[in-house]
Coordinates of C-alpha atoms in Angstrom, one line a residue:
X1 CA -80.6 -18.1 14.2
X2 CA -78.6 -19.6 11.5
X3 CA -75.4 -18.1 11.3
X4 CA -72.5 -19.6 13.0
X5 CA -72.6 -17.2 16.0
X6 CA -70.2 -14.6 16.9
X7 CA -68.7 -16.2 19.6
X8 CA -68.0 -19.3 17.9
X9 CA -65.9 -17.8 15.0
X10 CA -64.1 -15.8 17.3
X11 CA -63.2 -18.9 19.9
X12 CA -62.0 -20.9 16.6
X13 CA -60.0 -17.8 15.2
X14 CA -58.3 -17.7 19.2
X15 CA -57.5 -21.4 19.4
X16 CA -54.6 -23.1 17.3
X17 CA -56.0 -25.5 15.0
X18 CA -53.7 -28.2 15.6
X19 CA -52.1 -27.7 19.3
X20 CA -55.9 -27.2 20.4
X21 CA -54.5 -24.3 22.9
X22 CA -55.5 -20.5 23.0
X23 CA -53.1 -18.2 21.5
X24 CA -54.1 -15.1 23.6
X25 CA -54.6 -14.2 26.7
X26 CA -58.0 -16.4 28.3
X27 CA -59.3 -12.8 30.0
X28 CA -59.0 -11.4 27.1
X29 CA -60.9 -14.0 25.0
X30 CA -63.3 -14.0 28.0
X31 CA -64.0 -10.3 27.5
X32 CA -64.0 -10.8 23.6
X33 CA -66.9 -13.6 24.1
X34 CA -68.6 -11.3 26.6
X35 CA -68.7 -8.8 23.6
X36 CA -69.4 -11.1 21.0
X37 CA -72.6 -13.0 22.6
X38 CA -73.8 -9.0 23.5
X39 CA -73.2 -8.1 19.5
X40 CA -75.0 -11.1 18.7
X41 CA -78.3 -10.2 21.0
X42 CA -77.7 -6.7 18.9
X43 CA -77.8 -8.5 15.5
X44 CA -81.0 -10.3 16.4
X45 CA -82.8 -6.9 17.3
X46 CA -82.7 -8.0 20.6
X47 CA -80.6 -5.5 22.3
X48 CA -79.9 -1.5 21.8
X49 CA -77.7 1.1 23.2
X50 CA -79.1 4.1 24.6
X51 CA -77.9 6.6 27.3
X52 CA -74.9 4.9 28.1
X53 CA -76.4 2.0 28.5
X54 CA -77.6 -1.9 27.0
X55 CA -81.5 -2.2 27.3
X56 CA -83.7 -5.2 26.2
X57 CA -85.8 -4.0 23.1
X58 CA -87.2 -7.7 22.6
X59 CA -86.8 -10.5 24.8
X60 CA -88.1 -13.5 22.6
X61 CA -84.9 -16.2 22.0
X62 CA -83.5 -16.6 19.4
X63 CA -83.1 -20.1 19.5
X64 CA -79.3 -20.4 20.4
X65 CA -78.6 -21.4 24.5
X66 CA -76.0 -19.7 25.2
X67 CA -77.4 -16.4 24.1
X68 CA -80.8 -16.9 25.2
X69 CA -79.1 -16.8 28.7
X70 CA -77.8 -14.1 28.5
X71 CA -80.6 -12.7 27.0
X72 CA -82.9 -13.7 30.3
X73 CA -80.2 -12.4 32.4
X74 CA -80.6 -9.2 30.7
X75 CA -84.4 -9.1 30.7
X76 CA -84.6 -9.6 34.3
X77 CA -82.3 -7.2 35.3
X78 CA -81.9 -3.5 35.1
X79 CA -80.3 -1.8 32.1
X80 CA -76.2 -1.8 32.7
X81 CA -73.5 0.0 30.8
X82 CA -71.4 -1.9 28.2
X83 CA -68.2 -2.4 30.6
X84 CA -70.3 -3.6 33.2
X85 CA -71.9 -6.2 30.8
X86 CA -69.2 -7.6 29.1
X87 CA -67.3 -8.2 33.0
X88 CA -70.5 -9.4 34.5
X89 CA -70.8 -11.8 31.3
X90 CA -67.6 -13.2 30.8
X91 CA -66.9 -15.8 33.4
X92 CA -67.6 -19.1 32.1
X93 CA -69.0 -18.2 28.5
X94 CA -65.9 -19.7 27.2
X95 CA -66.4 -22.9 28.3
X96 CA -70.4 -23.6 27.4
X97 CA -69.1 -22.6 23.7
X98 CA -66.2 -24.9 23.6
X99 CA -68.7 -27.6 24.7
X100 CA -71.3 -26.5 22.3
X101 CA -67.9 -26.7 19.5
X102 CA -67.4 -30.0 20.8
X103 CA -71.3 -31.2 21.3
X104 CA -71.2 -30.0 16.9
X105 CA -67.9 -32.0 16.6
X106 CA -66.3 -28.8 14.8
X107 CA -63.4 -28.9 17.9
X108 CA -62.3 -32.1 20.5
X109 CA -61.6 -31.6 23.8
X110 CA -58.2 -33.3 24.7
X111 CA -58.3 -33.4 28.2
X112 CA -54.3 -34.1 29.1
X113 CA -53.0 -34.4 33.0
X114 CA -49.5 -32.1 34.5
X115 CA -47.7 -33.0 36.9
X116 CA -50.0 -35.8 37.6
X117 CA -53.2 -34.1 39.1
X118 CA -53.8 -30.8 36.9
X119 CA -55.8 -31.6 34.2
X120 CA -55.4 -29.5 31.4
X121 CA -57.7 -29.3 28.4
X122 CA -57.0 -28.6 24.4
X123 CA -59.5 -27.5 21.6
X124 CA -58.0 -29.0 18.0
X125 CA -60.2 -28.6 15.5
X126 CA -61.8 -31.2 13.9
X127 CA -64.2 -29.9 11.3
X128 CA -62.4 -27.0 9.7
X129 CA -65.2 -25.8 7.5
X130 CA -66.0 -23.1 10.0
X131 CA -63.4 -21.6 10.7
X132 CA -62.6 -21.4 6.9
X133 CA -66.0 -19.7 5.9
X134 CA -65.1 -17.1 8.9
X135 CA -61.5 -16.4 7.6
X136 CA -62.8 -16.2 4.1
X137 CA -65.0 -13.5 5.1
X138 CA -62.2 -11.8 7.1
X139 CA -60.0 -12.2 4.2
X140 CA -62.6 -10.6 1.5
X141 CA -62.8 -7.7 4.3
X142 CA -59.6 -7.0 4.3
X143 CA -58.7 -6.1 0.4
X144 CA -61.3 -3.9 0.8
X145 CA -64.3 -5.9 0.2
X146 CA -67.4 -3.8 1.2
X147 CA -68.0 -6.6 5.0
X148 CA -71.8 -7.4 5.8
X149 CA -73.0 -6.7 9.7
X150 CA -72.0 -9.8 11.0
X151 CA -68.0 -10.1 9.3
X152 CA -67.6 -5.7 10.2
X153 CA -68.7 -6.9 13.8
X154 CA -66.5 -9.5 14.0
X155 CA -63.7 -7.5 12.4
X156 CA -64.4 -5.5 15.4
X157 CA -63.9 -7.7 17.8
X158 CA -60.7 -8.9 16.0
X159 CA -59.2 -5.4 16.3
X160 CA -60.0 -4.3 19.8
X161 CA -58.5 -7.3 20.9
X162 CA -55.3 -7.4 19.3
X163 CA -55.5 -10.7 17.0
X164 CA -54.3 -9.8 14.1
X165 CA -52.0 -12.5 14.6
X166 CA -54.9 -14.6 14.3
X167 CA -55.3 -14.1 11.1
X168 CA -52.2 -15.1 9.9
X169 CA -50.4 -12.1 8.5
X170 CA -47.2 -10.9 8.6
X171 CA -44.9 -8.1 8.3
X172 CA -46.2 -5.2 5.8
X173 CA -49.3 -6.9 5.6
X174 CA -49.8 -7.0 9.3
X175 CA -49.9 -3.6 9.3
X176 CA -52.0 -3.2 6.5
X177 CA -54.5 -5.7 7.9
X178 CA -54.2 -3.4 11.3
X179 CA -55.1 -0.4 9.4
X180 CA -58.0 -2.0 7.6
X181 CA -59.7 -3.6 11.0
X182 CA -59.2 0.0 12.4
X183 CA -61.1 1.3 9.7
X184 CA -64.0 -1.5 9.8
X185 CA -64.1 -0.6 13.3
X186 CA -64.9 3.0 12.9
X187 CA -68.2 2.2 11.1
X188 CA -67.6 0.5 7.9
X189 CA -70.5 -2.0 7.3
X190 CA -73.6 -1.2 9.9
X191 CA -76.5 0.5 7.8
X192 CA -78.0 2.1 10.8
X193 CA -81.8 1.1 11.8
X194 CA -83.1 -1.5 9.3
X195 CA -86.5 -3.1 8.8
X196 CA -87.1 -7.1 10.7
X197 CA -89.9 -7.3 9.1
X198 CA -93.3 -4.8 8.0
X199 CA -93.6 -3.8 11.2
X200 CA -90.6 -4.0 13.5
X201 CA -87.6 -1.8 12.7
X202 CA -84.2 -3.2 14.4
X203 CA -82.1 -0.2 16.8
X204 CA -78.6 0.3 15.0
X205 CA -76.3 -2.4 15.3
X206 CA -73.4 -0.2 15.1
X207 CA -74.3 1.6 18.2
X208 CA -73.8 -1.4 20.1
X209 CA -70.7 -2.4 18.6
X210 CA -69.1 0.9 19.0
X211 CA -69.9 0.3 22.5
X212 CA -68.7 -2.6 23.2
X213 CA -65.4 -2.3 21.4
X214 CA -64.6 0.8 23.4
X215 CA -65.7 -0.7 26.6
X216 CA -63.2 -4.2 25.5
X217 CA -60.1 -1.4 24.4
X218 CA -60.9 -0.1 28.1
X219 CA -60.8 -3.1 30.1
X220 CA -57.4 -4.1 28.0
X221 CA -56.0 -1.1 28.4
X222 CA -53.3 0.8 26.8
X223 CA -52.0 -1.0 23.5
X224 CA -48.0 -2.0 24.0

């Protein structure tokens, strides 16, 4: 794998760049990475949806830790619906990414002490090169742009879990940016079944993201 994973861009779009802290709710983000490792799996041609359900298609790694244990999770287990995925997944994903950000040196951890005994850790970023590639993609996206796979699936992501803040919009365009995820996330950008190579033929990408952003919305629950 060489893209910047999923889960990655989304983790550095959630974080304030210079307070280092989370600016949504953690079970939320925990749910978002959840998603976001699971989409990645998809990208790779190593997952597909089917009958309700996420099923192991391939089970060679990809290269990248984190989702190479999820993906031997899933192998050795039997095939389970999106929303019971994405909660089975989400406990402690966050923090193996933030060390892998910190391992790269793209984020710091700042590990500061309350009340003399809770220890409380923040995320600044240090290498902002990233995260700028990610919000250039989103930004392209949202005028319109016609978004490959991997920015429509993080678009996704973006919209089912409410952080359009993230993005740092406001006002009209806020609404406008709303509008345009929502639309991403109905479709715009997954070509269906495409070719790996001569002989392997990846399952639909957008089947899985569908999926997944329908079993996030779910879990959330009703938009305020």
């Amino acid at each position: 794998m060489t893209a910047v994973p999923l889960a990655e861009e989304l983790l550095l779009l959630a974080y304030d760049d210079e307070t280092g802290k989370a600016s949504m709710p953690r079970i939320s983000l925990d749910l978002g990475m959840a998603a976001a490792v699971l989409i990645e799996l998809a990208l790779a041609g190593r997952i597909a949806y089917a009958d309700g359900a996420l099923t192991v298609v391939n089970p060679t790694p990809t290269g990248e830790p984190v989702t190479d244990d999820v993906l031997a999770r899933m192998a050795a287990d039997t095939p389970h619906s999106p929303s019971s995925w994405v909660q089975r997944l989400r406990h402690g994903l966050r923090d193996k990414i933030l060390g892998d950000l910190c391992d790269q040196g793209v984020v710091r951890d700042v590990d500061e002490t309350e009340l003399g005994f809770i220890h409380v850790h923040r995320y600044p970023v240090v290498d902002r090169s990233v995260e700028a590639d990610t919000r250039g993609r989103l930004a392209e996206a949202l005028t319109g742009a016609a978004p490959d796979e991997r920015t429509a699936a993080l678009a996704t992501l973006v919209a089912v879990l409410r952080m359009e803040s993230a993005l740092g919009v406001g006002g009209e365009a806020a609404d406008d940016a709303r509008r345009r995820l929502d639309e991403i996330a109905t479709g715009a950008g997954f070509s269906g079944q495409v070719s790996l190579d001569d002989s392997v033929v990846r399952p639909s990408v957008g089947l899985v993201v569908a999926a997944l952003g329908r079993a996030v919305e779910a879990a959330l629950g009703p938009r305020r």
